[in-house]
GROMACS .gro file of C-alpha atoms in nm:
model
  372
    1UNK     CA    1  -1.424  -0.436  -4.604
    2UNK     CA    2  -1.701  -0.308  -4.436
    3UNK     CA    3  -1.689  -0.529  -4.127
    4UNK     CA    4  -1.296  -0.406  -4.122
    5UNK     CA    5  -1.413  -0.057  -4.130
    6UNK     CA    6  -1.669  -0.125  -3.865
    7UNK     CA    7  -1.413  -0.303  -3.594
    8UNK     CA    8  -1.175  -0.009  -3.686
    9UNK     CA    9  -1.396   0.255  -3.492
   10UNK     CA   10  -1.443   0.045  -3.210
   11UNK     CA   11  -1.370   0.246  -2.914
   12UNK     CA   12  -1.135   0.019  -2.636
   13UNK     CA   13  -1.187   0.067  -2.288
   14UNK     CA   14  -0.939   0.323  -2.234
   15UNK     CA   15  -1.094   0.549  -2.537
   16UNK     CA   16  -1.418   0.523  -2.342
   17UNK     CA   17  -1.262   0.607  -1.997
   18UNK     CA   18  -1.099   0.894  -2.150
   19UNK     CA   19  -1.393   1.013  -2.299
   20UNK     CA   20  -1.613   0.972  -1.975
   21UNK     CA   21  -1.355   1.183  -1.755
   22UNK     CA   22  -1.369   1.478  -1.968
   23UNK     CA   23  -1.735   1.487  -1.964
   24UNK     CA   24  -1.701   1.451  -1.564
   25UNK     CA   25  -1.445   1.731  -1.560
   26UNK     CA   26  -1.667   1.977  -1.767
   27UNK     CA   27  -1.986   1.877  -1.490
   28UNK     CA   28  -2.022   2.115  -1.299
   29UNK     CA   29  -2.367   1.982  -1.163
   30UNK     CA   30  -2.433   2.007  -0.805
   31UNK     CA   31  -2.650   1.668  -0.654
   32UNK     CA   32  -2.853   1.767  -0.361
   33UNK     CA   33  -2.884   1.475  -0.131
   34UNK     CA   34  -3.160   1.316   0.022
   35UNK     CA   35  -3.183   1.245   0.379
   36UNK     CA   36  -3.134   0.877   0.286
   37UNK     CA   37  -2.841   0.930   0.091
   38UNK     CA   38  -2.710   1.169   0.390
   39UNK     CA   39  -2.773   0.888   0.596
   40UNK     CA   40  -2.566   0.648   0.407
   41UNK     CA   41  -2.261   0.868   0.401
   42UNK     CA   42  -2.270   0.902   0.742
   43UNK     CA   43  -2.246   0.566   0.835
   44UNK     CA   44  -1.972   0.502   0.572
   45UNK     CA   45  -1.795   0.749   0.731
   46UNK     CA   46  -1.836   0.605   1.078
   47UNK     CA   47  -1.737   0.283   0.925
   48UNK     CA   48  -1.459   0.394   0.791
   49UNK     CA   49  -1.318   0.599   1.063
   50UNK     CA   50  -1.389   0.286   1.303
   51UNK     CA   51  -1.155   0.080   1.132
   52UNK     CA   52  -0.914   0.335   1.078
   53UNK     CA   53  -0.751   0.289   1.371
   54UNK     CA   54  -0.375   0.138   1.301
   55UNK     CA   55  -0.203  -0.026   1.027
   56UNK     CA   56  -0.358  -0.370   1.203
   57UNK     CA   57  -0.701  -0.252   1.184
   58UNK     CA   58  -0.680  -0.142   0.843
   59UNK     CA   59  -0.470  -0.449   0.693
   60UNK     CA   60  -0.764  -0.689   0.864
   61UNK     CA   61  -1.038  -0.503   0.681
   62UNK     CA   62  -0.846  -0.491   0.317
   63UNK     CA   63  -0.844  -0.841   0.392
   64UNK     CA   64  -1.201  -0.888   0.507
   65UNK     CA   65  -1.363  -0.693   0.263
   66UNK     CA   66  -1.204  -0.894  -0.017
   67UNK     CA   67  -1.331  -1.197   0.114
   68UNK     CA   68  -1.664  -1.116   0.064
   69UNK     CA   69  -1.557  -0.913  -0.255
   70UNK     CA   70  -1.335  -1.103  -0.433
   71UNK     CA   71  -1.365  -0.910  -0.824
   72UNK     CA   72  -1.222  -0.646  -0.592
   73UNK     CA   73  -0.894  -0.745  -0.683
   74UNK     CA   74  -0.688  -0.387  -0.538
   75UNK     CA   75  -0.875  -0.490  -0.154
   76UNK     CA   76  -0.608  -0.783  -0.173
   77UNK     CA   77  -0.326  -0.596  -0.321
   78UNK     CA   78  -0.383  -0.328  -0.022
   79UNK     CA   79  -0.361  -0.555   0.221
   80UNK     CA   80  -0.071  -0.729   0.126
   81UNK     CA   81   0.088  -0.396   0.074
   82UNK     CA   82  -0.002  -0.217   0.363
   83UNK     CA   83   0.096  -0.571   0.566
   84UNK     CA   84   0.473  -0.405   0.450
   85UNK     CA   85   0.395  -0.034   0.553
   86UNK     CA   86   0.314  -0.214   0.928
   87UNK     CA   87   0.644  -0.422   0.890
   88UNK     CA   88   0.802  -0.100   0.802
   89UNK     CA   89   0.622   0.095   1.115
   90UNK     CA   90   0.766  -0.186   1.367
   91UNK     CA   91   1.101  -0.181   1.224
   92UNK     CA   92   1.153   0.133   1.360
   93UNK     CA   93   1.155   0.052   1.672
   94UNK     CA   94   1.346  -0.342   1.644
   95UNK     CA   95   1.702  -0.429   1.653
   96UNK     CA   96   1.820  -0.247   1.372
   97UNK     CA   97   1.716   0.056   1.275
   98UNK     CA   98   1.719   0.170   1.656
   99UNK     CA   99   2.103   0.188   1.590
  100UNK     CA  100   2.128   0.334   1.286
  101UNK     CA  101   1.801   0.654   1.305
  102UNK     CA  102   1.784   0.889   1.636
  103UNK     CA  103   1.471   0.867   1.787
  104UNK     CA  104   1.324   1.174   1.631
  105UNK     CA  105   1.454   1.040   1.281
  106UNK     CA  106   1.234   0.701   1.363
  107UNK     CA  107   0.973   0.933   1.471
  108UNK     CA  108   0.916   1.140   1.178
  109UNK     CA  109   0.930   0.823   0.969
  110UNK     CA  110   0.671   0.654   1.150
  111UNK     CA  111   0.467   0.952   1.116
  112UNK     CA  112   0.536   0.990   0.759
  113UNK     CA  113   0.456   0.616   0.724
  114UNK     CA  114   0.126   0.616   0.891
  115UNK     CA  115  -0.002   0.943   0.772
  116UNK     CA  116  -0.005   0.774   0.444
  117UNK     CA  117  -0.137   0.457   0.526
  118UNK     CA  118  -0.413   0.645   0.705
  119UNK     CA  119  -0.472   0.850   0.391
  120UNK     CA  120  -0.522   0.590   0.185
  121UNK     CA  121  -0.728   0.356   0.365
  122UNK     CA  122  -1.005   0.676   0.414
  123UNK     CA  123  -0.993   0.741   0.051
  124UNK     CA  124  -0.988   0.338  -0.047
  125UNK     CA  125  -1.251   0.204   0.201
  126UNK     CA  126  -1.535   0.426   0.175
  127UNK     CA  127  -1.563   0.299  -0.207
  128UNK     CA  128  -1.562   0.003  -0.130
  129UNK     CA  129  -1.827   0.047   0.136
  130UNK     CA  130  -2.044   0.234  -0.112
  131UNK     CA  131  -1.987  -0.062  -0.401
  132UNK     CA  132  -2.118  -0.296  -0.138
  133UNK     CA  133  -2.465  -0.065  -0.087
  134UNK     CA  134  -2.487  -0.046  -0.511
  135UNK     CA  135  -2.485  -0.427  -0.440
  136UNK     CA  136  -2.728  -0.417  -0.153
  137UNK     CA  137  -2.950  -0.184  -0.371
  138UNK     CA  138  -2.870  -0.312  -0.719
  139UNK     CA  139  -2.801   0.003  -0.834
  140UNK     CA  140  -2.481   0.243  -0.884
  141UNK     CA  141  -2.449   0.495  -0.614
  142UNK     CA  142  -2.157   0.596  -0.736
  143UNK     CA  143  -2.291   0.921  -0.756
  144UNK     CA  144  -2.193   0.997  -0.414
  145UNK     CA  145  -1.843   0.967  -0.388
  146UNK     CA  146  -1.777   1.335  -0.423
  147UNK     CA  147  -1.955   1.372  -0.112
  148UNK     CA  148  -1.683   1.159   0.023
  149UNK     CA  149  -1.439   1.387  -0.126
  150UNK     CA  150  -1.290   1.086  -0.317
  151UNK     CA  151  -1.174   1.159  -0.709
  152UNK     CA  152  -1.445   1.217  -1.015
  153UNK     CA  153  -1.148   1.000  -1.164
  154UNK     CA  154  -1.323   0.712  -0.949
  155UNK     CA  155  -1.646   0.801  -0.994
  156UNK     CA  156  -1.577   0.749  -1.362
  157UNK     CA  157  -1.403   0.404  -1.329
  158UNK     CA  158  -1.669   0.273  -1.047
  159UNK     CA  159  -1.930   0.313  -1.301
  160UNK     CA  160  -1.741   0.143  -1.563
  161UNK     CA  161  -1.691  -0.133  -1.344
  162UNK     CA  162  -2.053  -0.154  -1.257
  163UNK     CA  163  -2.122  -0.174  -1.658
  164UNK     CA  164  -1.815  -0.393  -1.773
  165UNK     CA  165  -1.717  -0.586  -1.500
  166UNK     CA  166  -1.304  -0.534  -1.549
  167UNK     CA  167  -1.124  -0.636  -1.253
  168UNK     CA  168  -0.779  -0.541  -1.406
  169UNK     CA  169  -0.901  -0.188  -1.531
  170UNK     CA  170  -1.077  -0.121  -1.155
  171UNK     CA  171  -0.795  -0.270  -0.964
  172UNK     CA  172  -0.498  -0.019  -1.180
  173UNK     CA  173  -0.774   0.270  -1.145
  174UNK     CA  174  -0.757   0.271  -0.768
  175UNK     CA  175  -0.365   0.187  -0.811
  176UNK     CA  176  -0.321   0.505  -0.964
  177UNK     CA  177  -0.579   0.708  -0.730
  178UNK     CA  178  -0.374   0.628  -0.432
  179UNK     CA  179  -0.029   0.751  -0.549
  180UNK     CA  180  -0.198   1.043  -0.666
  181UNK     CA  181  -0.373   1.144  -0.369
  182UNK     CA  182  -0.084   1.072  -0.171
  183UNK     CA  183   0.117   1.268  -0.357
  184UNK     CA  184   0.053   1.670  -0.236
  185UNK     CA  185  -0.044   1.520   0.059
  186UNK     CA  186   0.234   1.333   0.202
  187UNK     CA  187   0.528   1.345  -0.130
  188UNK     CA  188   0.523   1.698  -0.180
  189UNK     CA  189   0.436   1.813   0.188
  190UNK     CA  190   0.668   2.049   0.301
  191UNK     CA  191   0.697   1.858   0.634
  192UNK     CA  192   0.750   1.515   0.525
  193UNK     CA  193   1.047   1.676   0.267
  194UNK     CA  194   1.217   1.818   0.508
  195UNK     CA  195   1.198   1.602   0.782
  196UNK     CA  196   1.194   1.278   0.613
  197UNK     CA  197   1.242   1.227   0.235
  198UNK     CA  198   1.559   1.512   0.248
  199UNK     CA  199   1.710   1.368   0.575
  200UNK     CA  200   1.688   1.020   0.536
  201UNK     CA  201   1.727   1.038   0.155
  202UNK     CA  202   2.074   0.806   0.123
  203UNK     CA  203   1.974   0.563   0.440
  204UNK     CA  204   1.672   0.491   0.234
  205UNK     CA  205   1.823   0.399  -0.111
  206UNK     CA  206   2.122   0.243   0.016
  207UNK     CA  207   2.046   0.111   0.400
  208UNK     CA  208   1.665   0.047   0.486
  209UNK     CA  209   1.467  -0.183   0.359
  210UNK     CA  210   1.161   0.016   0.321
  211UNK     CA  211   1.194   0.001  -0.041
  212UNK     CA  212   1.147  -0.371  -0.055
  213UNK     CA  213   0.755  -0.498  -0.101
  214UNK     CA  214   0.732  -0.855   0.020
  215UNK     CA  215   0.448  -1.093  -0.056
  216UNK     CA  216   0.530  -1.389   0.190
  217UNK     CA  217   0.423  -1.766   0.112
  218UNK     CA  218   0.447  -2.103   0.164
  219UNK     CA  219   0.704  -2.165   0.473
  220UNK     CA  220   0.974  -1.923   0.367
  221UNK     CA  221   0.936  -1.805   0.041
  222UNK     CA  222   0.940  -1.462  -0.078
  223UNK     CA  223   0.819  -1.295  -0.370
  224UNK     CA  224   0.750  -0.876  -0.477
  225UNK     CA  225   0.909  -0.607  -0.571
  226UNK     CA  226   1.142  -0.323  -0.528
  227UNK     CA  227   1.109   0.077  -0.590
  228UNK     CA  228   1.416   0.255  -0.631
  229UNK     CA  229   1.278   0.589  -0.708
  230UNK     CA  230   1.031   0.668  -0.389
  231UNK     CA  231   0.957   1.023  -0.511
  232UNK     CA  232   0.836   0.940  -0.842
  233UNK     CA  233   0.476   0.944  -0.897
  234UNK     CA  234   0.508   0.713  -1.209
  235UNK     CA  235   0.753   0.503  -1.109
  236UNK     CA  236   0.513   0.391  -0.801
  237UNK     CA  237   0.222   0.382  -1.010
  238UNK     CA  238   0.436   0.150  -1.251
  239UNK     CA  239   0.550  -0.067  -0.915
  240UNK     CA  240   0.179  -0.087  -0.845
  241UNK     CA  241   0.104  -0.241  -1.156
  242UNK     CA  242   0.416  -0.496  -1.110
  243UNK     CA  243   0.277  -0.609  -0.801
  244UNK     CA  244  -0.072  -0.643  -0.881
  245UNK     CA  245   0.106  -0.890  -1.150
  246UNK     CA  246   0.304  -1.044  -0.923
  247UNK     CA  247  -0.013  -1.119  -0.638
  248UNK     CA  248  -0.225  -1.240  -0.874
  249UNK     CA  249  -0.017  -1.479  -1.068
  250UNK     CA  250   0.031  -1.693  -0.741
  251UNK     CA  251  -0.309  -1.580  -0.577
  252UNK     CA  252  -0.411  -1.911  -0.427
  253UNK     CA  253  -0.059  -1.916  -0.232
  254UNK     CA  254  -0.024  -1.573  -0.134
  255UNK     CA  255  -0.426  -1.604  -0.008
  256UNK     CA  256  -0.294  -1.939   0.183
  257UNK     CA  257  -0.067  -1.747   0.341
  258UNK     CA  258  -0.272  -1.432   0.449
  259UNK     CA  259  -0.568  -1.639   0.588
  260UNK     CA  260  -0.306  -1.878   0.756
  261UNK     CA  261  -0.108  -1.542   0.952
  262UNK     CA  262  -0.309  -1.279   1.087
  263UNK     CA  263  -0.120  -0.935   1.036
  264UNK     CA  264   0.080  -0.823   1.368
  265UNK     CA  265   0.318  -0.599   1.195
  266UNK     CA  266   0.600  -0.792   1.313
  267UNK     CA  267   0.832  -1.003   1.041
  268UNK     CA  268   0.776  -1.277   1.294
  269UNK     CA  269   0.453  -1.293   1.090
  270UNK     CA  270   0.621  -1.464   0.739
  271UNK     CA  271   1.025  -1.529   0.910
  272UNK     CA  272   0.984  -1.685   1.272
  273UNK     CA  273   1.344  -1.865   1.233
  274UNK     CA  274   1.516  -1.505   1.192
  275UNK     CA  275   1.281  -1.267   1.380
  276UNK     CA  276   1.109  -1.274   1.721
  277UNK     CA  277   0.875  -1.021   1.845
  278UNK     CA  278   1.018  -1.094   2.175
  279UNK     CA  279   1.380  -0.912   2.231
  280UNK     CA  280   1.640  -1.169   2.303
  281UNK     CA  281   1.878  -0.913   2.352
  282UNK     CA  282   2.110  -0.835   2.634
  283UNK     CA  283   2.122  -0.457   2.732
  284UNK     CA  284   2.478  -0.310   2.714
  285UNK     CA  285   2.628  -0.609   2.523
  286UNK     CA  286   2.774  -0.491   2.162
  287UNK     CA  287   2.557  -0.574   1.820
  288UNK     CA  288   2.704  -0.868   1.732
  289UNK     CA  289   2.611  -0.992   1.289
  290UNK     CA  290   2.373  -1.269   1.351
  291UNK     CA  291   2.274  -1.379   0.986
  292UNK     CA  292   2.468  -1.540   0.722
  293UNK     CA  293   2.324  -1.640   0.397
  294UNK     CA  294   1.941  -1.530   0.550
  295UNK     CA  295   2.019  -1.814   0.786
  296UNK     CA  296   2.127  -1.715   1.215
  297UNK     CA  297   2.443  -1.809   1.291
  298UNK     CA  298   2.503  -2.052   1.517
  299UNK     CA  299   2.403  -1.960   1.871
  300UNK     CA  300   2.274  -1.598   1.748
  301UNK     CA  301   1.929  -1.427   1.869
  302UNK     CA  302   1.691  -1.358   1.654
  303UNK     CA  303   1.658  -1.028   1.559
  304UNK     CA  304   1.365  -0.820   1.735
  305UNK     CA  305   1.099  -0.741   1.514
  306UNK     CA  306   0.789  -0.629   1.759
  307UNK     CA  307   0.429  -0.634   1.749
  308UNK     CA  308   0.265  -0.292   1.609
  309UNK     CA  309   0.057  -0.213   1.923
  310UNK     CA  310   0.389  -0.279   2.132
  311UNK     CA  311   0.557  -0.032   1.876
  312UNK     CA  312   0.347   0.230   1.866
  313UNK     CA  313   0.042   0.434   2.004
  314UNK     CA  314  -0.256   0.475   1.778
  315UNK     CA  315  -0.266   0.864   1.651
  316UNK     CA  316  -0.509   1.148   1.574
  317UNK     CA  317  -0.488   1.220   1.265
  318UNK     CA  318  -0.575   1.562   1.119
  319UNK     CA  319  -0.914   1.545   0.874
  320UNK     CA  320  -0.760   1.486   0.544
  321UNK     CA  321  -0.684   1.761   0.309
  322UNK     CA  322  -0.940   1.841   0.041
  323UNK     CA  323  -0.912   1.871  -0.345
  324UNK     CA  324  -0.931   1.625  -0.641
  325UNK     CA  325  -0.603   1.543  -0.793
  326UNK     CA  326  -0.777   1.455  -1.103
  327UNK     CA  327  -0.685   1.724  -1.335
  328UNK     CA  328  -0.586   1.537  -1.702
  329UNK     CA  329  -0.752   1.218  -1.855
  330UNK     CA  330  -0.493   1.098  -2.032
  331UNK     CA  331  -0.368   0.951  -1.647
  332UNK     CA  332  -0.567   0.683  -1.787
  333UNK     CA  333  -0.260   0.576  -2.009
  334UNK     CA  334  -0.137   0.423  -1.725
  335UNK     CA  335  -0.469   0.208  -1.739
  336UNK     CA  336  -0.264  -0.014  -2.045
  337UNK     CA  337  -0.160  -0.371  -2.005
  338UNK     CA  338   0.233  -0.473  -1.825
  339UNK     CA  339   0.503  -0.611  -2.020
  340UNK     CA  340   0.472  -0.953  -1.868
  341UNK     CA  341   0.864  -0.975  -1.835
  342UNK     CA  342   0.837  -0.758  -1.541
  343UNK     CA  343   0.661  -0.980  -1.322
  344UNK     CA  344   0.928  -1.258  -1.215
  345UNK     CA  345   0.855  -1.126  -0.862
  346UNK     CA  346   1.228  -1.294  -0.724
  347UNK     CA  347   1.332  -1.076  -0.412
  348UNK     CA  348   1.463  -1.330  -0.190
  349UNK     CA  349   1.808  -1.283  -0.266
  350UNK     CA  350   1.773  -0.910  -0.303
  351UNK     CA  351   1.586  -0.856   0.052
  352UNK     CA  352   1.873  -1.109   0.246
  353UNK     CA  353   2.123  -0.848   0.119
  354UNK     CA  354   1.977  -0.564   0.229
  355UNK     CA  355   1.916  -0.708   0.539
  356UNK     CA  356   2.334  -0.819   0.584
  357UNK     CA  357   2.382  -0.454   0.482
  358UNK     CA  358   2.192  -0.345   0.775
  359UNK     CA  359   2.363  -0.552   0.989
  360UNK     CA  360   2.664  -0.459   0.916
  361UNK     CA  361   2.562  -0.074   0.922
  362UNK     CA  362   2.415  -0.154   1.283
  363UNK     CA  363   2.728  -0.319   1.375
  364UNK     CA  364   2.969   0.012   1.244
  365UNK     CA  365   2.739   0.241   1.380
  366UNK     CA  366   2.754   0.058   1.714
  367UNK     CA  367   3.183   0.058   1.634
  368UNK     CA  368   3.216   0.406   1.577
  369UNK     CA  369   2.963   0.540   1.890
  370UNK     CA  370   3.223   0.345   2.097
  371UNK     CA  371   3.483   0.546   1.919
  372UNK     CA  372   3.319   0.888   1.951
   0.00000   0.00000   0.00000
């Protein structure tokens, strides 16, 4: 009875998160930094900012990082993710969606698109630069990451991690950083509403295929997910966890894959039989469907999916906005186990409709300009 009574007050992981962010919110200490330590953030920055460059800069160091970090489970889930926001980026400008958006529709979703990938790969990478110097140092400098204007929610987790080494609590942590920080900054800006999330509203639920997250392996096989709610914080933090489920239960193949197929942001990268980052096309001739059953027709081009840096300039971004999202502890609710059910991870059938739905909205579009 006593042992029972004993186990019963055992605090779980959560309970001790929970506890840990509310002493962080009531700090109110200031650390004054060394010159070392100002050193150090410096050259993460530089880092940082270095690789910051394009979606195809930032995929390649998700991807390099986690080789060399492998308990850093989320630097693999970001890459394979953000491999999607750079098939997304080059979409915009391939056979498809150049029939269906105007060019400053296409524009404003690129720039939507790419603010946040920016966003999140400044707020992501500089943690993992400064985990890498607690390595070097064998110590937690973890200290510093409101110097890097990064959450005190992280600064809580990263020095869980450092004492429990939990790759599933670190790796839904930064899950639910992200789509947090992302969301004043690019959900809720008044700019992206209007321009973008407003506009395109219907072509994005019922046309694009931006709401599709592929993790390509093997020859042609597909696995992921699929948001149907964009604009809902939970409902992409839940879609984060799904996917993080989905990656890791076939790691070995989806790593394969990745090493096997550096990023290029076009779909050429996982489909070669259906897209080309070459365009086949012939200017003036009429859209004509090409696919049937995910398969080309006979005699059909391949769709043009280009390159990123043939797709788009790199941008200057404006310095990130400041302020901490992290407001309420219980956010780390969200740091519970997934129903396994949710992680079958089938797409394939899903994503060849949506792209035959596409084709067929190219094709009417195409009908009714003739018309007009």
């Amino acid at each position: 009875m006593v042992i029972f009574s004993i186990r019963s007050r055992e605090k779980t992981p959560i309970d001790t998160i929970k506890e840990a962010s509310q002493l962080k919110l009531k700090n109110t200490e200031v650390h004054h930094l060394t010159k070392d330590e100002h050193a150090l953030l410096e050259r993460i920055r530089c880092d940082t900012q270095e690789l910051n460059l394009n979606n195809v800069t930032r995929t390649k160091a998700y991807f390099d990082f986690y080789q060399k970090h492998p308990e850093i489970h989320w630097a693999f889930l970001g890459h394979m993710v953000s491999r999607n926001g750079g098939w997304n980026m080059t979409d915009l400008k391939g056979d498809l969606l150049t029939r269906l958006l105007t060019k400053k529709e296409r524009n404003d979703f690129f720039n939507f698109l790419e603010r946040g990938n920016w966003l999140i790969f400044q707020d992501a990478y500089p943690q993992f630069l400064l985990y890498s110097e607690s390595l070097k140092r064998g110590k937690p400098l973890f200290y510093l990451l409101p110097n890097l204007n990064i959450s005190t929610f992280m600064e809580t987790i990263w020095d869980y991690f450092w004492k429990n080494p939990n790759t599933y609590i670190l790796t839904i942590a930064l899950v639910i950083n992200e789509q947090n920080y992302l969301e004043k900054r690019v959900i809720q800006n008044s700019v992206y509403q209007k321009d973008v999330l407003n506009t395109l509203e219907f072509k994005l639920q019922d046309h694009l295929s931006f709401n599709h997250i592929l993790f390509p392996y093997r020859k042609k096989s597909l696995a992921g997910q699929t948001l149907h709610q964009f604009q809902s914080l939970h409902e992409r933090i839940v879609l984060g966890k799904r996917l993080y489920g989905v990656l890791f239960k076939k790691r070995d193949l989806f790593m394969k894959w990745a090493k096997e197929h550096p990023h290029t942001g076009s779909r050429k990268d996982y489909w070669p039989h259906i897209f080309n980052n070459v365009n086949e096309g012939i200017p003036g001739i009429p859209y004509q469907l090409r696919l049937n059953s995910c398969k080309l027709r006979w005699g059909a081009r391949k769709i043009y999916s280009p390159d990123l840096k043939s797709a788009w300039k790199n941008v200057n971004h404006q310095e990130a906005e400041k302020g901490d999202w992290f407001h309420d502890w219980q956010v780390a609710d969200y740091l519970s186990e997934l129903d396994e059910t949710q992680l079958s991870g089938e797409i394939e059938y899903e994503y060849c409709k949506t792209l035959e739905r596409l084709e067929l909205a190219a094709l009417a579009k195409k009908v009714i300009t003739l018309f007009d």
